[in-house]
mmCIF file of C-alpha atoms and ligand atoms in Angstrom:
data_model
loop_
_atom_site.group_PDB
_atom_site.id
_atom_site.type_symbol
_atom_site.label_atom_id
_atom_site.label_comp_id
_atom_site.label_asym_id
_atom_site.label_seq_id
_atom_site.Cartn_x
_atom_site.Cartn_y
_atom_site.Cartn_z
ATOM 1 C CA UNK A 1 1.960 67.144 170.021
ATOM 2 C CA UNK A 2 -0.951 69.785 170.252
ATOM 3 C CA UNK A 3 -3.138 67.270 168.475
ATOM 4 C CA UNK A 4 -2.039 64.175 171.419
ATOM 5 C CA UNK A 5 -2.957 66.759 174.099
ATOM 6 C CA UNK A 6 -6.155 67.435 172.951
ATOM 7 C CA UNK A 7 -7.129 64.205 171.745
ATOM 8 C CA UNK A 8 -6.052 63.544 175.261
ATOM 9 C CA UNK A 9 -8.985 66.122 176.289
ATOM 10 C CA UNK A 10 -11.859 64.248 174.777
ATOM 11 C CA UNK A 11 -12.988 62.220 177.893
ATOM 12 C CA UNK A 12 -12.207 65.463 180.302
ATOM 13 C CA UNK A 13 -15.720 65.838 181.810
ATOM 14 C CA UNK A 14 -14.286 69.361 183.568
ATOM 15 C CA UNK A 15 -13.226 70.461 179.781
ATOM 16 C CA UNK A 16 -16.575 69.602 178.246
ATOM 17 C CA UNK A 17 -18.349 71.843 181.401
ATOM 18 C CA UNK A 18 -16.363 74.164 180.126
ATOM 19 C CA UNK A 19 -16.663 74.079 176.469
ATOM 20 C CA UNK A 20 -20.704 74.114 176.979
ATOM 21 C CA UNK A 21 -21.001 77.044 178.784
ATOM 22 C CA UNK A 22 -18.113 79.006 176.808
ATOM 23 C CA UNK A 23 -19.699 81.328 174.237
ATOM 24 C CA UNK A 24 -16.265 81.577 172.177
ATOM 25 C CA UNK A 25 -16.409 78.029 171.799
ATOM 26 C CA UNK A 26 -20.662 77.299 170.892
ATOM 27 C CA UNK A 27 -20.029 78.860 167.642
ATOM 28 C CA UNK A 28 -17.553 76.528 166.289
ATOM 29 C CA UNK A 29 -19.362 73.584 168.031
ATOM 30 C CA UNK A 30 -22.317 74.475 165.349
ATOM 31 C CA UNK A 31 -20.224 74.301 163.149
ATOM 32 C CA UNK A 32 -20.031 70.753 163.352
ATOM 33 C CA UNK A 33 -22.521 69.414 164.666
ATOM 34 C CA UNK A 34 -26.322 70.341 163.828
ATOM 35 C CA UNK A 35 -28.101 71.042 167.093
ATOM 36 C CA UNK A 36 -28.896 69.336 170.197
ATOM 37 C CA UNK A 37 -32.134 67.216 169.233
ATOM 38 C CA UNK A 38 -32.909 65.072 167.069
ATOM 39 C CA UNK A 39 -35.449 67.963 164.715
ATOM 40 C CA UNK A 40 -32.331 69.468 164.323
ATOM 41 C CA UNK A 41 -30.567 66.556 162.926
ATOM 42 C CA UNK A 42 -33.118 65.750 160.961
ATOM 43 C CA UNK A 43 -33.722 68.852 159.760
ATOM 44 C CA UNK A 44 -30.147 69.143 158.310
ATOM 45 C CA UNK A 45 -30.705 65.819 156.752
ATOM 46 C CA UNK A 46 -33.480 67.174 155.289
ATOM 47 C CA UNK A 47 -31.683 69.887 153.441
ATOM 48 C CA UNK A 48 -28.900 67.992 152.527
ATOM 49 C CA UNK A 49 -31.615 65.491 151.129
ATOM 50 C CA UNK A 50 -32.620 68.572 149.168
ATOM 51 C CA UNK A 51 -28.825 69.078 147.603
ATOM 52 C CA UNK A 52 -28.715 65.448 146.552
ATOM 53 C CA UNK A 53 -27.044 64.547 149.549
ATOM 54 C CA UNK A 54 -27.504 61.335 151.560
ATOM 55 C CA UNK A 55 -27.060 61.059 155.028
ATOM 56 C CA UNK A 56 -25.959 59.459 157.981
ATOM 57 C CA UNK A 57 -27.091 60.504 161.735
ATOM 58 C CA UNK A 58 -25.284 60.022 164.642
ATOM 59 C CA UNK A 59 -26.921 60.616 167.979
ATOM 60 C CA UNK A 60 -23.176 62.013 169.882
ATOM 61 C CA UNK A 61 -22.170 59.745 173.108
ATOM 62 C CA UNK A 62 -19.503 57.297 173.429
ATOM 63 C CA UNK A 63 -17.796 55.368 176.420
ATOM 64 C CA UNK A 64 -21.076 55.497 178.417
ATOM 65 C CA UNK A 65 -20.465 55.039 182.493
ATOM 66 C CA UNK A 66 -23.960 53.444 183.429
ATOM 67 C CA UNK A 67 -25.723 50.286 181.416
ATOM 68 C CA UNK A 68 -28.875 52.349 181.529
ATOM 69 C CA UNK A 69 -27.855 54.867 179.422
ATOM 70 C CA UNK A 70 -27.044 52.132 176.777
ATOM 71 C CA UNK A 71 -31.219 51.691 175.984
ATOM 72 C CA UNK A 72 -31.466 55.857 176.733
ATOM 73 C CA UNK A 73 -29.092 55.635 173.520
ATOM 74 C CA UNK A 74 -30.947 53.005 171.473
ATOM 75 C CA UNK A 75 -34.005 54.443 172.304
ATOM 76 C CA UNK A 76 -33.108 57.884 170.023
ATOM 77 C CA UNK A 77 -32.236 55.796 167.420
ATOM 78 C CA UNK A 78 -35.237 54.047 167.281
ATOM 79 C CA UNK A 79 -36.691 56.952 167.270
ATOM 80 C CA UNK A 80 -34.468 58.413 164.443
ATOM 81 C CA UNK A 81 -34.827 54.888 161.858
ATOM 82 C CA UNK A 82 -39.195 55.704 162.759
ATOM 83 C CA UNK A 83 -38.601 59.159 161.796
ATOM 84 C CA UNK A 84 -36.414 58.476 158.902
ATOM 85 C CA UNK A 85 -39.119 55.710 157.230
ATOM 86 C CA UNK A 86 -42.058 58.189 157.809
ATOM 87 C CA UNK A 87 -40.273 60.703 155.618
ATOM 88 C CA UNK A 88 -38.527 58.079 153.735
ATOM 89 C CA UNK A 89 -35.226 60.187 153.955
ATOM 90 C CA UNK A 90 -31.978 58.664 152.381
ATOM 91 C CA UNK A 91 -30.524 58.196 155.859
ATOM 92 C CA UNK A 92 -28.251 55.752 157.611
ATOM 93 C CA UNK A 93 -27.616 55.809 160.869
ATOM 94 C CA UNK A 94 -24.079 55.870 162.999
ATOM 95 C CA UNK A 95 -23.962 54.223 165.987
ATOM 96 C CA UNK A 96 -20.658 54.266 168.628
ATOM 97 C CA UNK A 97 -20.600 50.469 169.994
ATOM 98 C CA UNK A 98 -19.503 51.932 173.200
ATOM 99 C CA UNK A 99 -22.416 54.063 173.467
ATOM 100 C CA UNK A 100 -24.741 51.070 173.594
ATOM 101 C CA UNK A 101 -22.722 49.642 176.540
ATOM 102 C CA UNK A 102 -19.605 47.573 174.506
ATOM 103 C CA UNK A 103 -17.481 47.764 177.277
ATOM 104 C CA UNK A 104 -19.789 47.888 180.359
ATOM 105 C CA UNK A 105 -22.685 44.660 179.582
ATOM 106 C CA UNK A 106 -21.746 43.002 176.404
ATOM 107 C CA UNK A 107 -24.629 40.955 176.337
ATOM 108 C CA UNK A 108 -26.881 43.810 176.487
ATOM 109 C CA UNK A 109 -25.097 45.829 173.275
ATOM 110 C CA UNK A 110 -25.303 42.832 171.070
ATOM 111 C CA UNK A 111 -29.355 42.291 172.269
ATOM 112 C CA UNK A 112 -29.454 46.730 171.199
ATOM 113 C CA UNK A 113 -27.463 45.930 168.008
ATOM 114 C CA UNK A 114 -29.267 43.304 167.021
ATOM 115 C CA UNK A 115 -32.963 45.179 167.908
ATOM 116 C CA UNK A 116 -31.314 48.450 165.784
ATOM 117 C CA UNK A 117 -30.287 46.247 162.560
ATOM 118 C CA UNK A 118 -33.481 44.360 162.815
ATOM 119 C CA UNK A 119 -35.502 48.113 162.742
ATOM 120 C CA UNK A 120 -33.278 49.743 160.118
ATOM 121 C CA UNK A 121 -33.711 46.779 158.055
ATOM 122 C CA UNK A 122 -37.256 46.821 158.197
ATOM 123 C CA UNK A 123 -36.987 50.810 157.247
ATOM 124 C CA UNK A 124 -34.407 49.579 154.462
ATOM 125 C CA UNK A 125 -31.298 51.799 156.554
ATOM 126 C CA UNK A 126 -28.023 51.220 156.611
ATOM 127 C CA UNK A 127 -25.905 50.843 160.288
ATOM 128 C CA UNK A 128 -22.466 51.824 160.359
ATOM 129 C CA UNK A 129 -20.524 50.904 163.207
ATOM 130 C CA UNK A 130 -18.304 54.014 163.785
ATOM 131 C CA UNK A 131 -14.455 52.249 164.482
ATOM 132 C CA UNK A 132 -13.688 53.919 168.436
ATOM 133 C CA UNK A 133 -9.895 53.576 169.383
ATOM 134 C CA UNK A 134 -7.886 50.357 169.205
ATOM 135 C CA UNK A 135 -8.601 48.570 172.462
ATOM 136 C CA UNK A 136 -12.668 48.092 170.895
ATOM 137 C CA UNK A 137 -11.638 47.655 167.056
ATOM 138 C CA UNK A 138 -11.905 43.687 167.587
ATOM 139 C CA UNK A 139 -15.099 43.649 169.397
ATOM 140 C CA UNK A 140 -16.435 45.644 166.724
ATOM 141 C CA UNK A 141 -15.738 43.843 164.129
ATOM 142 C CA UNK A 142 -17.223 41.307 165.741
ATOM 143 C CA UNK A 143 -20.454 43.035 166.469
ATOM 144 C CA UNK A 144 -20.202 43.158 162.519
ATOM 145 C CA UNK A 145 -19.851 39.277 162.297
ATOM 146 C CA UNK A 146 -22.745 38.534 164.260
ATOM 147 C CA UNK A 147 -25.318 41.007 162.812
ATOM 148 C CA UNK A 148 -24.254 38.861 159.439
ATOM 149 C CA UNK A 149 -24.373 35.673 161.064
ATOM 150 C CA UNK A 150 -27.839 36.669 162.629
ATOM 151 C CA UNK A 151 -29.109 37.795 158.798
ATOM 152 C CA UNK A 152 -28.735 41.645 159.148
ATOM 153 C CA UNK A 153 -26.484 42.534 156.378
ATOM 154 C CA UNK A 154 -27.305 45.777 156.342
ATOM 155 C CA UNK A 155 -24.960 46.050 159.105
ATOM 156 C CA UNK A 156 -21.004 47.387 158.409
ATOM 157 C CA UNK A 157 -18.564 49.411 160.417
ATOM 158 C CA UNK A 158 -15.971 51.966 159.741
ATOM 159 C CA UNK A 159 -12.267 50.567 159.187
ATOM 160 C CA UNK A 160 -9.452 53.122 160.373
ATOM 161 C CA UNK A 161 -6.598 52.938 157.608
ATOM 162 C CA UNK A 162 -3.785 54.308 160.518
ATOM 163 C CA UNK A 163 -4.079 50.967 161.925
ATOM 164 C CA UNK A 164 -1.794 47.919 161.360
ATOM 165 C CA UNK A 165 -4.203 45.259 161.287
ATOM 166 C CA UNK A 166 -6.782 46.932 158.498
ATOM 167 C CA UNK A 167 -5.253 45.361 155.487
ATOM 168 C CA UNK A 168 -6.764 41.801 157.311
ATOM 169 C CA UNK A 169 -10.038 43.463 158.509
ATOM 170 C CA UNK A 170 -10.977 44.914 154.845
ATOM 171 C CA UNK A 171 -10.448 41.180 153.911
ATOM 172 C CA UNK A 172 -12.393 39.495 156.743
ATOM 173 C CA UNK A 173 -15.375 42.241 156.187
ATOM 174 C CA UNK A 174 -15.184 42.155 152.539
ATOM 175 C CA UNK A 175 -15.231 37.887 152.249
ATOM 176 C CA UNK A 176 -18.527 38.957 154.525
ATOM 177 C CA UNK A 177 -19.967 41.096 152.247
ATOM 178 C CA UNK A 178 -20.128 44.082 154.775
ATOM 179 C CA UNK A 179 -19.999 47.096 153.421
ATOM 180 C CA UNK A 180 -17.449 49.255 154.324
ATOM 181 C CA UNK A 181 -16.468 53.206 155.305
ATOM 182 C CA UNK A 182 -12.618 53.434 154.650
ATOM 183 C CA UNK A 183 -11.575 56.728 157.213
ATOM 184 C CA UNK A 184 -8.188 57.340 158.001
ATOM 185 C CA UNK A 185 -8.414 57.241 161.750
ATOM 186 C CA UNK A 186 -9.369 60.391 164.542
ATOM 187 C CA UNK A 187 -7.942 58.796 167.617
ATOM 188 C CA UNK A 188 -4.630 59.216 169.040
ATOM 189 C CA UNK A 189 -3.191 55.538 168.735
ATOM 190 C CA UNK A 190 0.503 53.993 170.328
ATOM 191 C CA UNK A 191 3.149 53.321 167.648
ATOM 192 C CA UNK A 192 2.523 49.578 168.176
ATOM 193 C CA UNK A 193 -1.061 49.933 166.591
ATOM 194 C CA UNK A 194 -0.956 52.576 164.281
ATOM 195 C CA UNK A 195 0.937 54.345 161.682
ATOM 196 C CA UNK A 196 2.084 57.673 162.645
ATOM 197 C CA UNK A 197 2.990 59.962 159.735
ATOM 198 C CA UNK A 198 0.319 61.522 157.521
ATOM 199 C CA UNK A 199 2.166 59.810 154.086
ATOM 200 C CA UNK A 200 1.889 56.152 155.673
ATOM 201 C CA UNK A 201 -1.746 56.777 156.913
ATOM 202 C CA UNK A 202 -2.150 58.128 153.414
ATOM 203 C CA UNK A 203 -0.474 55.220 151.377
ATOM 204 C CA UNK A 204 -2.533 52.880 153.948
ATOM 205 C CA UNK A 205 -5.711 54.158 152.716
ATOM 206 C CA UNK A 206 -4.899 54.092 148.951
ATOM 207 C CA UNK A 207 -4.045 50.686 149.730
ATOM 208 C CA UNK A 208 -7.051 49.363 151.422
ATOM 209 C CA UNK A 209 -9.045 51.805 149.057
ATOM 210 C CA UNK A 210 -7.816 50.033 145.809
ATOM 211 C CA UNK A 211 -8.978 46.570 147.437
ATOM 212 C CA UNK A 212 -12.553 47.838 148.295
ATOM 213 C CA UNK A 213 -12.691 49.320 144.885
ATOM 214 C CA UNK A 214 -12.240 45.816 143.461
ATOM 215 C CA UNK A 215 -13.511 43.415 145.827
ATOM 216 C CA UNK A 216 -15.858 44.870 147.460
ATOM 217 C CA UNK A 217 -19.965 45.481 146.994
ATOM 218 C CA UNK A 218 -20.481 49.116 148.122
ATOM 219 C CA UNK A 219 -17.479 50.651 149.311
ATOM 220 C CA UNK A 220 -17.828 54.210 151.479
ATOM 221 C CA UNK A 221 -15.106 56.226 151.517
ATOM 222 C CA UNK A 222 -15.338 58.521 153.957
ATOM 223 C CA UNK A 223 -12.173 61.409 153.828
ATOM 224 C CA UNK A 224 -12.093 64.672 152.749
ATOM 225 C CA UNK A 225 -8.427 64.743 151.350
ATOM 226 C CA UNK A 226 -8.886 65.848 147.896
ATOM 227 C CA UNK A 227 -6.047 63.795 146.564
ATOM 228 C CA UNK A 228 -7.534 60.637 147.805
ATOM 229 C CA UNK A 229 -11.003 61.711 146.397
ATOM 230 C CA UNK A 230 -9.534 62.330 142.985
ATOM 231 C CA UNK A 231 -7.668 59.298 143.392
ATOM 232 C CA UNK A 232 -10.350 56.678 144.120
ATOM 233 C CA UNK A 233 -12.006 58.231 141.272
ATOM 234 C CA UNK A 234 -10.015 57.390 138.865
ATOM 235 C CA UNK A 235 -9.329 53.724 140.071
ATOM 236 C CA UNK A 236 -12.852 53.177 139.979
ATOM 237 C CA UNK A 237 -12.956 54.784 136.315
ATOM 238 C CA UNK A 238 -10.493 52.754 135.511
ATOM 239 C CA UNK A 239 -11.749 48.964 136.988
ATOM 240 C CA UNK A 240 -14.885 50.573 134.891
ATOM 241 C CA UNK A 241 -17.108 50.659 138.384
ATOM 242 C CA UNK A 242 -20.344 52.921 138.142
ATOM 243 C CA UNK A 243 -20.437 55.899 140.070
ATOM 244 C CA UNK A 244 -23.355 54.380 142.010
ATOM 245 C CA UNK A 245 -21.452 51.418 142.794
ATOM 246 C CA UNK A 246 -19.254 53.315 145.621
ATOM 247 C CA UNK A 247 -19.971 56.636 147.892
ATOM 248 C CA UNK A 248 -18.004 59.166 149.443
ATOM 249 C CA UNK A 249 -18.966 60.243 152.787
ATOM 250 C CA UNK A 250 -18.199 63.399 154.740
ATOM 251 C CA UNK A 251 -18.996 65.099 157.799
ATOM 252 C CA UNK A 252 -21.235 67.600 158.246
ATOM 253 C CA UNK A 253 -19.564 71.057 158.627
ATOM 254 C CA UNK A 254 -16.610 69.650 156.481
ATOM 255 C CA UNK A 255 -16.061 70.645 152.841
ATOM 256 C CA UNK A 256 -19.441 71.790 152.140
ATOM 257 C CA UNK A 257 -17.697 73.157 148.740
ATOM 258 C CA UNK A 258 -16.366 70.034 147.740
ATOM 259 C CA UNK A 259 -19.595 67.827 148.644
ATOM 260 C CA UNK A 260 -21.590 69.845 146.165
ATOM 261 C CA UNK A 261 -18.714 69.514 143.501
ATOM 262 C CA UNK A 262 -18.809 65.408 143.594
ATOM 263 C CA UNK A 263 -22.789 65.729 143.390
ATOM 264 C CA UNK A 264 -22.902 67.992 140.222
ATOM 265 C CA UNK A 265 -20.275 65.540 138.894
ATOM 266 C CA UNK A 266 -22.593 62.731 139.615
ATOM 267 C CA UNK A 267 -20.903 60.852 142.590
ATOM 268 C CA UNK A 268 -22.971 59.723 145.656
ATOM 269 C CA UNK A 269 -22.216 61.435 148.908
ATOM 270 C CA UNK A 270 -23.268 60.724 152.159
ATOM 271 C CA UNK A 271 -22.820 63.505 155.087
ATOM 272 C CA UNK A 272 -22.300 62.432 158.381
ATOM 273 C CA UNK A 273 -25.135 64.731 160.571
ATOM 274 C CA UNK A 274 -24.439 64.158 164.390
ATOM 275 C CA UNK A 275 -26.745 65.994 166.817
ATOM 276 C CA UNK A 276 -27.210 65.490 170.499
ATOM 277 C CA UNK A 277 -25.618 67.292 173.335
ATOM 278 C CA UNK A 278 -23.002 64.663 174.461
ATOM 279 C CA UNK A 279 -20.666 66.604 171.776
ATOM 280 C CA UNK A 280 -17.738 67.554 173.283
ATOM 281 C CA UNK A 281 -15.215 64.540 172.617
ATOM 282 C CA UNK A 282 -16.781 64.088 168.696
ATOM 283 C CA UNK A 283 -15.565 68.206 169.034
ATOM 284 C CA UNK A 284 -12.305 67.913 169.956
ATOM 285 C CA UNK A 285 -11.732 65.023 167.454
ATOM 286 C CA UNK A 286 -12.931 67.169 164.557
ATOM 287 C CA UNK A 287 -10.537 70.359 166.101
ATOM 288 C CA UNK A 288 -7.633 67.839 166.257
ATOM 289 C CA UNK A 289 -7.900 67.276 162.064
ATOM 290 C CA UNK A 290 -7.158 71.118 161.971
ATOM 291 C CA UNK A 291 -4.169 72.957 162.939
ATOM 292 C CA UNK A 292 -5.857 76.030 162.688
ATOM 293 C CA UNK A 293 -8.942 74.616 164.977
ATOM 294 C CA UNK A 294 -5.694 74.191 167.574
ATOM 295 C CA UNK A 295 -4.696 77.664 167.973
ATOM 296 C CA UNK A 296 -8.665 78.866 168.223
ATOM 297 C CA UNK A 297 -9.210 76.472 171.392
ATOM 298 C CA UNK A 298 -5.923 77.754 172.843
ATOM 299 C CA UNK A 299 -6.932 80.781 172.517
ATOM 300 C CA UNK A 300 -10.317 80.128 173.994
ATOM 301 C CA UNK A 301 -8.673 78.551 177.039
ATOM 302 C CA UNK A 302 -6.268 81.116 177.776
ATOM 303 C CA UNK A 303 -8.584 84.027 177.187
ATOM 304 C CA UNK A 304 -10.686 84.232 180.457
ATOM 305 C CA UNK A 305 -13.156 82.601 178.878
ATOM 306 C CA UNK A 306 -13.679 80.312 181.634
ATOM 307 C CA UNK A 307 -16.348 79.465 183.977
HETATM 308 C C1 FAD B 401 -18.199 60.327 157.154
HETATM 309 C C2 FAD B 401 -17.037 60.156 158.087
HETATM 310 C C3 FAD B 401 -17.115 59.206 159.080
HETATM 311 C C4 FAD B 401 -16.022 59.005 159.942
HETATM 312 N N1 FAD B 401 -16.082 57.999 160.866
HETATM 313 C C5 FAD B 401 -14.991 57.737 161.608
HETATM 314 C C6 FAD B 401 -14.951 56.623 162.487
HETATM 315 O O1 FAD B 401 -15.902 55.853 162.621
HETATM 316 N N2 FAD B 401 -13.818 56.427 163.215
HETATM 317 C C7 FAD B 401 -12.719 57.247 163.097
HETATM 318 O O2 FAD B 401 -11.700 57.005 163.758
HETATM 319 N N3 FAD B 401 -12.745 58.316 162.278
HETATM 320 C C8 FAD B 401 -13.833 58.574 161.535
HETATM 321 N N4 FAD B 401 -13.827 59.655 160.690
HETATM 322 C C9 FAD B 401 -12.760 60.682 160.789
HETATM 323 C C10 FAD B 401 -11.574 60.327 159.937
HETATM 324 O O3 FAD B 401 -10.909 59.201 160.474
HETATM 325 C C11 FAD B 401 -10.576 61.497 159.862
HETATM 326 O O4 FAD B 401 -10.122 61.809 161.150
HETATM 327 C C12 FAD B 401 -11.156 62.751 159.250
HETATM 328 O O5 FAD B 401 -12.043 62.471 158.204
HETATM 329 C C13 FAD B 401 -10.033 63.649 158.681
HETATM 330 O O6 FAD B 401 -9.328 62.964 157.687
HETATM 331 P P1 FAD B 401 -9.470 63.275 156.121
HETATM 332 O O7 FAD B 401 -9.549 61.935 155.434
HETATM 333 O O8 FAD B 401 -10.598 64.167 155.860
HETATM 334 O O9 FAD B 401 -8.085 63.878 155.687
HETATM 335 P P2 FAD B 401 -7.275 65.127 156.242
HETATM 336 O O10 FAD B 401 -5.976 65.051 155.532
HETATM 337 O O11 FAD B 401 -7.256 65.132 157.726
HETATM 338 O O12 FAD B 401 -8.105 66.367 155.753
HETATM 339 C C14 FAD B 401 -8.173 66.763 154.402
HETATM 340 C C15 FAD B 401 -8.748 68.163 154.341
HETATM 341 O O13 FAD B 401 -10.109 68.147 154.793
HETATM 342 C C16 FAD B 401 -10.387 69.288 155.589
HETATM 343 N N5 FAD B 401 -10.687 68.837 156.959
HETATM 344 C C17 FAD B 401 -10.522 67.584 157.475
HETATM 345 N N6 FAD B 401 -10.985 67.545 158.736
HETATM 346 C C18 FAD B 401 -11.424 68.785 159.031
HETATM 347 C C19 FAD B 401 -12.021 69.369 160.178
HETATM 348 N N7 FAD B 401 -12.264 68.670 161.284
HETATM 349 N N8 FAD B 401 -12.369 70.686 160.135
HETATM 350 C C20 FAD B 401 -12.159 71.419 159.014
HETATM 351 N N9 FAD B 401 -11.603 70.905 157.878
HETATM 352 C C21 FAD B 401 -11.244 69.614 157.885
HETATM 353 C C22 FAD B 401 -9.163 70.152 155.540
HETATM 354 O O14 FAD B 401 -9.345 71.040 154.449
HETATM 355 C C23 FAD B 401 -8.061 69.167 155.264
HETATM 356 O O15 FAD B 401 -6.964 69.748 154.628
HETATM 357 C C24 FAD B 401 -14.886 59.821 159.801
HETATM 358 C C25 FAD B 401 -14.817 60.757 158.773
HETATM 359 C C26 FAD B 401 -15.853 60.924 157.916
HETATM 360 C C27 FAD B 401 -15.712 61.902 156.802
#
């Protein structure tokens, strides 16, 4: 219930005021996400790069309101993929469809995505598609298709295991050859859509897991659930796949103690490094996946910390 309601508080513009300006609050907020500009983002990556880490950088901003900030948007990441081939960091990048206008000018995000996979190719990136809630999961898949159709295949998108229809989207992507990030699922999503309880979002992911561990180029599973780590693990040891044949990815902030574990043992890890002020719903989305995150914004709320 506590995780609906705030869930329900991503898109609360009056919320995220408040959450900016609230000093309880900035502290966890770093935390998660590495600093307002892009040097800070890269920065991190730069560290991480350092630990044997990969990366992938998200520039934070989803469900835009005007077209124009669609090419603001694509503009930072064209800035990021130059940035990223001058230093030749082992970076990806993560882009939110909706943040380059999905759901406002079609036309136009297709034209961005297409301009973004052409760059990142020529830099030798990888573009993930982060999966947004269920009413764009189509479109974005779609966005996937076309990149391929159009020659960019170093385009792929993130596949939610709470949802229904993933067992039929791993197969469409896969006969594609994109690659894939398996992640459970951070939105809120109706009954009709999406598995509910933790052990069916679980068993969904094993599921679709196993498949991209045997079908499937370059699988990235992204989770942070150690059973599910140990447990793709030893289906790959088992099918006999290399441990450079698959990744796991986390997010920055997350884990930091397990991340280092799967790199001394060997494993590929990619961190996902988000930067940018638009933070706030990427925030509450990360406090949702934590009880204990819960009872700290309540507390925040209710404490006169409010301005
Ligand atoms: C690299 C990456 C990319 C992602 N991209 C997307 C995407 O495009 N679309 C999408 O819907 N979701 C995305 N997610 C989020 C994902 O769907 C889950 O909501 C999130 O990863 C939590 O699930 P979990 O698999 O880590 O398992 P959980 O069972 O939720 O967590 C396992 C353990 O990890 C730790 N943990 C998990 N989350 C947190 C947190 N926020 N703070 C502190 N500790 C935590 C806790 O110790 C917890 O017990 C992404 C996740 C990762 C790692």
């Amino acid at each position: 219930m506590l995780r609906w309601m705030l869930l329900r508080a991503a898109g609360d513009e009056r919320l995220a005021r408040w959450a900016a300006a609230s000093p309880t609050v900035r502290p966890v907020v770093d935390r998660y996400i590495a600093g307002d500009t892009l040097g800070a983002g890269l920065k991190a990556a730069r560290g991480l790069a350092d630990a044997g880490m990969a990366v992938t950088l998200d520039h934070v901003g989803e469900y835009i309101t005007d077209a124009s900030q669609a090419d603001e948007a694509a503009q930072v990441y064209r800035e990021v993929l130059s940035q990223v081939a001058a230093e030749d960091l082992p970076a990806g990048i993560s882009v939110k469809p909706t943040q380059l206008g999905l759901l406002l000018e079609r036309d136009r995000c297709e034209k961005l995505v297409a301009d973004l996979a052409q760059r990142a190719a020529d830099a030798a990136v990888h573009v993930t598609l982060d999966m947004e809630d269920h009413p764009v999961t189509e479109a974005t898949v779609a966005l996937v298709e076309q990149a391929h159709a159009a020659g960019a295949t170093n385009v792929g998108c993130a596949i939610q295991a709470a949802l229904h229809r993933t067992p039929d989207d791993v197969r469409r992507l896969t006969r594609l050859g994109a690659s894939i990030r398996l992640c459970k699922g951070a939105y809120a999503e109706p009954v009709h859509v999406a598995w509910q309880r933790r052990v069916e979002v679980d068993r969904a992911y094993l599921e679709a897991a196993r498949h991209l561990l045997r079908e499937a180029d370059y699988p990235r599973f992204a989770t942070h659930d150690h059973r599910l780590v140990a447990a793709i693990k030893r289906e790959a040891a088992h099918l006999g796949r290399p441990r450079d044949s698959y990744e796991f990815q986390m997010l920055f902030g997350v884990r930091a103690d397990m991340q280092r574990a799967l790199v001394a043992d060997g494993y590929r890890l990619c961190v996902y490094v988000p930067f940018g002020t638009e933070w706030f719903p990427y925030f509450t989305r990360r406090l949702a996946e934590r009880p204990a995150n819960l009872a700290f914004f309540l507390r925040a709320l209710t404490s006169g910390d409010q301005r």
